[in-house]
Amino acid sequence: VQIPLTVMAWHTPAVLQEGDATFDVLASILGDGRSSRLYEDLITNTSTALEAGAWQYSQKLGSIFALTGKPAEGTALEELEASLQRHLGAIAKDGPTAAEMDRVLNQLEASFVGDLEGLQARASALNRYHYLAGTPDYVNQDLERYRKVTAADVQAAAATLTEDRRCILRVRPIPGGNP
């Protein structure tokens, strides 16, 4: 291990359940691309992180929402964790902006449609929907889950990701290297 890493994780609703799509949207607002909140603040503006991201790992029995980061030299993991939690708290307090919602929902829809263009990808998606929803034609309904997500939904979802509910995994280099 050369660079420290932190992963802050929370349990979230199972795939296709109420709230699952909302956490996908929240993760995209926080960590998807250079215009995301985490990238703009922690990497571009303050240079306190080498990497910062957010993701929703949706699974059949339960999902995981995570914030991740690798601190820049001179930044402690705990400082980076506080910054990550602060960004989550800002969305819980004020909600996402209309521009963020438009950007993320447009990106998700374009990605959803683009992912179904290839034959192999389409077959895989139909199989996944059959497994998760019991019918392969759920693909026709799935995009609607994202179209229904509102800024208020994202704000409420962020408010559930409190410090007392999170699990933190910290990976640190061994001083002087491996023995």
Short mmCIF file of N, CA, C and O in Angstrom, two decimals, residues 115-116 118-131:
data_model
loop_
_atom_site.label_atom_id
_atom_site.label_comp_id
_atom_site.label_asym_id
_atom_site.label_seq_id
_atom_site.Cartn_x
_atom_site.Cartn_y
_atom_site.Cartn_z
N ASP A 115 -26.20 1.86 -22.63
CA ASP A 115 -25.83 0.52 -22.17
C ASP A 115 -26.68 -0.58 -22.80
O ASP A 115 -26.32 -1.75 -22.74
N LEU A 116 -27.80 -0.22 -23.38
CA LEU A 116 -28.67 -1.23 -24.01
C LEU A 116 -28.48 -1.32 -25.52
O LEU A 116 -29.18 -2.08 -26.18
N GLY A 118 -25.75 -2.39 -27.38
CA GLY A 118 -25.11 -3.61 -27.85
C GLY A 118 -25.94 -4.84 -27.53
O GLY A 118 -26.64 -4.90 -26.51
N LEU A 119 -25.87 -5.85 -28.38
CA LEU A 119 -26.65 -7.06 -28.21
C LEU A 119 -26.28 -7.78 -26.91
O LEU A 119 -27.14 -8.19 -26.14
N GLN A 120 -24.98 -7.93 -26.64
CA GLN A 120 -24.52 -8.61 -25.43
C GLN A 120 -24.98 -7.87 -24.17
O GLN A 120 -25.46 -8.47 -23.22
N ALA A 121 -24.84 -6.55 -24.19
CA ALA A 121 -25.25 -5.74 -23.04
C ALA A 121 -26.76 -5.82 -22.83
O ALA A 121 -27.24 -5.90 -21.69
N ARG A 122 -27.52 -5.81 -23.91
CA ARG A 122 -28.98 -5.91 -23.81
C ARG A 122 -29.39 -7.26 -23.25
O ARG A 122 -30.25 -7.35 -22.37
N ALA A 123 -28.77 -8.33 -23.73
CA ALA A 123 -29.07 -9.67 -23.22
C ALA A 123 -28.73 -9.77 -21.74
O ALA A 123 -29.48 -10.35 -20.95
N SER A 124 -27.61 -9.21 -21.36
CA SER A 124 -27.20 -9.22 -19.95
C SER A 124 -28.20 -8.46 -19.09
O SER A 124 -28.56 -8.90 -17.99
N ALA A 125 -28.65 -7.30 -19.58
CA ALA A 125 -29.62 -6.49 -18.84
C ALA A 125 -30.95 -7.25 -18.69
O ALA A 125 -31.54 -7.26 -17.60
N LEU A 126 -31.42 -7.87 -19.74
CA LEU A 126 -32.67 -8.63 -19.68
C LEU A 126 -32.56 -9.77 -18.67
O LEU A 126 -33.48 -10.03 -17.89
N ASN A 127 -31.41 -10.44 -18.67
CA ASN A 127 -31.17 -11.52 -17.72
C ASN A 127 -31.15 -10.98 -16.29
O ASN A 127 -31.73 -11.57 -15.38
N ARG A 128 -30.49 -9.85 -16.08
CA ARG A 128 -30.41 -9.24 -14.75
C ARG A 128 -31.80 -8.84 -14.25
O ARG A 128 -32.15 -9.08 -13.11
N TYR A 129 -32.61 -8.23 -15.12
CA TYR A 129 -33.96 -7.85 -14.72
C TYR A 129 -34.82 -9.07 -14.41
O TYR A 129 -35.64 -9.05 -13.50
N HIS A 130 -34.63 -10.14 -15.19
CA HIS A 130 -35.37 -11.36 -14.92
C HIS A 130 -35.01 -11.89 -13.52
O HIS A 130 -35.89 -12.29 -12.75
N TYR A 131 -33.72 -11.85 -13.19
CA TYR A 131 -33.26 -12.31 -11.88
C TYR A 131 -33.76 -11.40 -10.75
O TYR A 131 -34.26 -11.87 -9.74
#
